[in-house]
Amino acid sequence: MTKTLQIPAELKEEYPFESHFIQTKQGYRMHYVDHGEGRPFLFVHGNPTWSFFFRRLISHFSEKGMRGVACDHIGCGLSDKPQDFEYRLEQHIDNLEQLVLELDLKDICLLVHDWGGAIGLGVAGRHPERFSQLVICNTAAFRSQRMPWLLKIAKMPSIGQFLIRRFNAFAGLTPSLGAADPDRITSRARQGLLLPYDSWEHRIATYRFVADIPLEESHPSYATLTEVEENLSKLQDLPVLLLWGEKDWVFTTHFMARFQDFFPQAEVRSYPDCGHLLIEEKPGRVMDEIEAFLS
């Protein structure tokens, strides 16, 4: 069991939320934010971000009468970072499902980013009756063979783990490589995004998420991802907003187009001058787009 990280005083203004925890079925503490009252707005992060990534959206929409809920996956953010956890897609889906059911969230607006797409939409596919709107940002929730060479290196068991866990090569580079204009990522944002990943032990999930990308049928998470993809049909009647940074070198516009195959009714707002961290690069524009979509 890992010791819960503390938010430094200088980040309290950026991330002023009270911490909550559930105990997962494996016995680990999963941290989440539950801020505001009203209809739930569920935010699901990917790798290597955490609930801090959604801080502006949580604050903004809580002022608009919504209840912002954002978890930190096991191994991420302020959650436990066990060294013996498998860190498989199915486990992350199970944990988020547990949170949704324990909080009895209904009429959910779901926002997913990066690995949060497969995790969040995985839960929505299991419980479509609990979800009413989807906001999908630079992510995937279906099988694909597309993988840039940098991720192929990061996925390698020896080299990838050494680079990511010893030198923080994944989380450390994300604020720069994940933005079309790295100057848009403030020093406070960089500090907050990197805060949980300060040691070999605390970087275990940033490597395991990469290692868990299923490219072949023999991969342990391939069947889970196939199920997530097949369950997207259960969500086809929901209003969907696709928000996309076009300069994302991982989740390229190919993935946006693929989501349009599943959700032909989706509203699309893409940003030619933004990358993977669209929410950090243009938070005001993103909030305006989502607010218009919700109303």
Short mmCIF file of N, CA, C and O in Angstrom, two decimals, residues 192-243:
data_model
loop_
_atom_site.label_atom_id
_atom_site.label_comp_id
_atom_site.label_asym_id
_atom_site.label_seq_id
_atom_site.Cartn_x
_atom_site.Cartn_y
_atom_site.Cartn_z
N GLY A 192 1.54 20.11 -11.57
CA GLY A 192 0.42 19.27 -11.16
C GLY A 192 0.34 17.96 -11.91
O GLY A 192 0.10 16.90 -11.32
N LEU A 193 0.56 18.00 -13.21
CA LEU A 193 0.48 16.78 -14.01
C LEU A 193 1.55 15.76 -13.61
O LEU A 193 1.31 14.56 -13.62
N LEU A 194 2.74 16.27 -13.24
CA LEU A 194 3.85 15.38 -12.90
C LEU A 194 3.88 14.97 -11.43
O LEU A 194 4.61 14.04 -11.07
N LEU A 195 3.10 15.64 -10.60
CA LEU A 195 3.17 15.45 -9.15
C LEU A 195 3.12 13.98 -8.70
O LEU A 195 3.95 13.56 -7.88
N PRO A 196 2.21 13.16 -9.22
CA PRO A 196 2.10 11.80 -8.68
C PRO A 196 3.19 10.84 -9.14
O PRO A 196 3.31 9.74 -8.61
N TYR A 197 3.99 11.25 -10.13
CA TYR A 197 4.90 10.31 -10.79
C TYR A 197 6.36 10.69 -10.50
O TYR A 197 7.12 11.03 -11.39
N ASP A 198 6.71 10.62 -9.21
CA ASP A 198 7.99 11.16 -8.74
C ASP A 198 9.01 10.09 -8.35
O ASP A 198 10.05 10.42 -7.78
N SER A 199 8.73 8.83 -8.65
CA SER A 199 9.67 7.77 -8.27
C SER A 199 9.41 6.54 -9.13
O SER A 199 8.39 6.43 -9.81
N TRP A 200 10.36 5.60 -9.09
CA TRP A 200 10.23 4.33 -9.81
C TRP A 200 8.91 3.64 -9.44
O TRP A 200 8.15 3.20 -10.31
N GLU A 201 8.61 3.57 -8.14
CA GLU A 201 7.40 2.89 -7.68
C GLU A 201 6.14 3.62 -8.15
O GLU A 201 5.16 2.99 -8.54
N HIS A 202 6.17 4.94 -8.12
CA HIS A 202 4.98 5.72 -8.47
C HIS A 202 4.75 5.81 -9.97
O HIS A 202 3.71 6.32 -10.40
N ARG A 203 5.69 5.33 -10.78
CA ARG A 203 5.53 5.37 -12.23
C ARG A 203 5.11 4.03 -12.80
O ARG A 203 5.12 3.85 -14.03
N ILE A 204 4.72 3.11 -11.94
CA ILE A 204 4.40 1.77 -12.43
C ILE A 204 3.23 1.80 -13.41
O ILE A 204 3.26 1.13 -14.44
N ALA A 205 2.19 2.59 -13.13
CA ALA A 205 1.02 2.59 -14.01
C ALA A 205 1.32 3.25 -15.35
O ALA A 205 0.76 2.85 -16.38
N THR A 206 2.21 4.24 -15.36
CA THR A 206 2.51 4.90 -16.63
C THR A 206 3.16 3.93 -17.60
O THR A 206 2.95 4.03 -18.81
N TYR A 207 3.92 2.98 -17.07
CA TYR A 207 4.46 1.93 -17.94
C TYR A 207 3.42 0.86 -18.24
O TYR A 207 3.26 0.43 -19.39
N ARG A 208 2.70 0.41 -17.22
CA ARG A 208 1.77 -0.70 -17.41
C ARG A 208 0.63 -0.34 -18.37
O ARG A 208 0.13 -1.20 -19.09
N PHE A 209 0.21 0.92 -18.38
CA PHE A 209 -0.82 1.33 -19.35
C PHE A 209 -0.31 1.13 -20.78
O PHE A 209 -1.03 0.66 -21.66
N VAL A 210 0.93 1.52 -21.02
CA VAL A 210 1.51 1.35 -22.36
C VAL A 210 1.62 -0.14 -22.69
O VAL A 210 1.27 -0.57 -23.80
N ALA A 211 2.10 -0.93 -21.74
CA ALA A 211 2.27 -2.36 -21.97
C ALA A 211 0.93 -3.05 -22.20
O ALA A 211 0.88 -4.13 -22.81
N ASP A 212 -0.16 -2.44 -21.73
CA ASP A 212 -1.48 -3.07 -21.83
C ASP A 212 -2.20 -2.73 -23.13
O ASP A 212 -3.35 -3.12 -23.31
N ILE A 213 -1.55 -2.00 -24.04
CA ILE A 213 -2.19 -1.73 -25.34
C ILE A 213 -2.26 -3.04 -26.12
O ILE A 213 -1.24 -3.63 -26.46
N PRO A 214 -3.48 -3.51 -26.42
CA PRO A 214 -3.61 -4.84 -27.04
C PRO A 214 -3.61 -4.74 -28.57
O PRO A 214 -4.55 -4.25 -29.18
N LEU A 215 -2.56 -5.23 -29.18
CA LEU A 215 -2.45 -5.20 -30.64
C LEU A 215 -2.74 -6.57 -31.26
O LEU A 215 -3.09 -6.63 -32.44
N GLU A 216 -2.59 -7.65 -30.49
CA GLU A 216 -2.79 -8.97 -31.04
C GLU A 216 -3.80 -9.74 -30.19
O GLU A 216 -3.99 -9.44 -29.01
N GLU A 217 -4.45 -10.72 -30.78
CA GLU A 217 -5.53 -11.45 -30.10
C GLU A 217 -5.03 -12.17 -28.85
O GLU A 217 -5.82 -12.42 -27.94
N SER A 218 -3.77 -12.50 -28.80
CA SER A 218 -3.24 -13.22 -27.64
C SER A 218 -3.01 -12.32 -26.44
O SER A 218 -2.74 -12.82 -25.33
N HIS A 219 -3.10 -11.01 -26.63
CA HIS A 219 -2.87 -10.08 -25.51
C HIS A 219 -3.99 -10.22 -24.47
O HIS A 219 -5.16 -10.36 -24.83
N PRO A 220 -3.66 -10.15 -23.17
CA PRO A 220 -4.68 -10.34 -22.12
C PRO A 220 -5.84 -9.35 -22.18
O PRO A 220 -6.92 -9.66 -21.69
N SER A 221 -5.64 -8.17 -22.76
CA SER A 221 -6.71 -7.16 -22.79
C SER A 221 -7.43 -7.08 -24.14
O SER A 221 -8.32 -6.25 -24.30
N TYR A 222 -7.05 -7.94 -25.07
CA TYR A 222 -7.66 -7.87 -26.41
C TYR A 222 -9.16 -8.19 -26.35
O TYR A 222 -9.98 -7.48 -26.95
N ALA A 223 -9.52 -9.23 -25.63
CA ALA A 223 -10.94 -9.61 -25.53
C ALA A 223 -11.75 -8.52 -24.84
O ALA A 223 -12.89 -8.23 -25.23
N THR A 224 -11.16 -7.88 -23.82
CA THR A 224 -11.86 -6.80 -23.13
C THR A 224 -12.11 -5.63 -24.06
O THR A 224 -13.22 -5.08 -24.11
N LEU A 225 -11.09 -5.23 -24.82
CA LEU A 225 -11.25 -4.13 -25.75
C LEU A 225 -12.27 -4.48 -26.85
O LEU A 225 -13.05 -3.62 -27.27
N THR A 226 -12.27 -5.72 -27.28
CA THR A 226 -13.26 -6.16 -28.26
C THR A 226 -14.68 -5.99 -27.71
O THR A 226 -15.58 -5.52 -28.41
N GLU A 227 -14.86 -6.34 -26.44
CA GLU A 227 -16.17 -6.18 -25.80
C GLU A 227 -16.56 -4.71 -25.70
O GLU A 227 -17.72 -4.34 -25.95
N VAL A 228 -15.60 -3.85 -25.34
CA VAL A 228 -15.87 -2.41 -25.28
C VAL A 228 -16.34 -1.92 -26.65
O VAL A 228 -17.33 -1.17 -26.77
N GLU A 229 -15.62 -2.32 -27.69
CA GLU A 229 -15.97 -1.91 -29.05
C GLU A 229 -17.37 -2.39 -29.44
O GLU A 229 -18.18 -1.62 -29.98
N GLU A 230 -17.67 -3.64 -29.17
CA GLU A 230 -18.97 -4.19 -29.54
C GLU A 230 -20.11 -3.51 -28.78
O GLU A 230 -21.21 -3.35 -29.31
N ASN A 231 -19.85 -3.08 -27.55
CA ASN A 231 -20.88 -2.44 -26.74
C ASN A 231 -21.14 -0.98 -27.13
O ASN A 231 -22.10 -0.37 -26.63
N LEU A 232 -20.31 -0.42 -28.00
CA LEU A 232 -20.57 0.95 -28.45
C LEU A 232 -21.93 1.05 -29.14
O LEU A 232 -22.56 2.11 -29.14
N SER A 233 -22.39 -0.05 -29.71
CA SER A 233 -23.70 -0.04 -30.38
C SER A 233 -24.83 0.26 -29.40
O SER A 233 -25.89 0.78 -29.80
N LYS A 234 -24.62 -0.03 -28.11
CA LYS A 234 -25.64 0.25 -27.10
C LYS A 234 -25.74 1.74 -26.79
O LYS A 234 -26.69 2.17 -26.11
N LEU A 235 -24.78 2.53 -27.28
CA LEU A 235 -24.73 3.96 -26.97
C LEU A 235 -25.05 4.82 -28.19
O LEU A 235 -24.94 6.04 -28.13
N GLN A 236 -25.45 4.19 -29.29
CA GLN A 236 -25.58 4.90 -30.55
C GLN A 236 -26.69 5.95 -30.57
O GLN A 236 -26.68 6.84 -31.42
N ASP A 237 -27.64 5.84 -29.65
CA ASP A 237 -28.74 6.81 -29.63
C ASP A 237 -28.44 8.02 -28.76
O ASP A 237 -29.26 8.95 -28.69
N LEU A 238 -27.29 8.04 -28.10
CA LEU A 238 -26.96 9.15 -27.21
C LEU A 238 -26.38 10.32 -27.99
O LEU A 238 -25.68 10.12 -28.99
N PRO A 239 -26.62 11.55 -27.51
CA PRO A 239 -25.91 12.70 -28.10
C PRO A 239 -24.41 12.59 -27.81
O PRO A 239 -24.01 12.26 -26.70
N VAL A 240 -23.60 12.85 -28.83
CA VAL A 240 -22.15 12.69 -28.71
C VAL A 240 -21.46 13.94 -29.25
O VAL A 240 -21.84 14.47 -30.30
N LEU A 241 -20.46 14.41 -28.51
CA LEU A 241 -19.61 15.51 -28.94
C LEU A 241 -18.18 15.00 -29.06
O LEU A 241 -17.63 14.47 -28.08
N LEU A 242 -17.60 15.12 -30.24
CA LEU A 242 -16.19 14.78 -30.45
C LEU A 242 -15.37 16.05 -30.42
O LEU A 242 -15.58 16.95 -31.24
N LEU A 243 -14.46 16.15 -29.45
CA LEU A 243 -13.54 17.28 -29.34
C LEU A 243 -12.14 16.75 -29.64
O LEU A 243 -11.67 15.85 -28.95
#
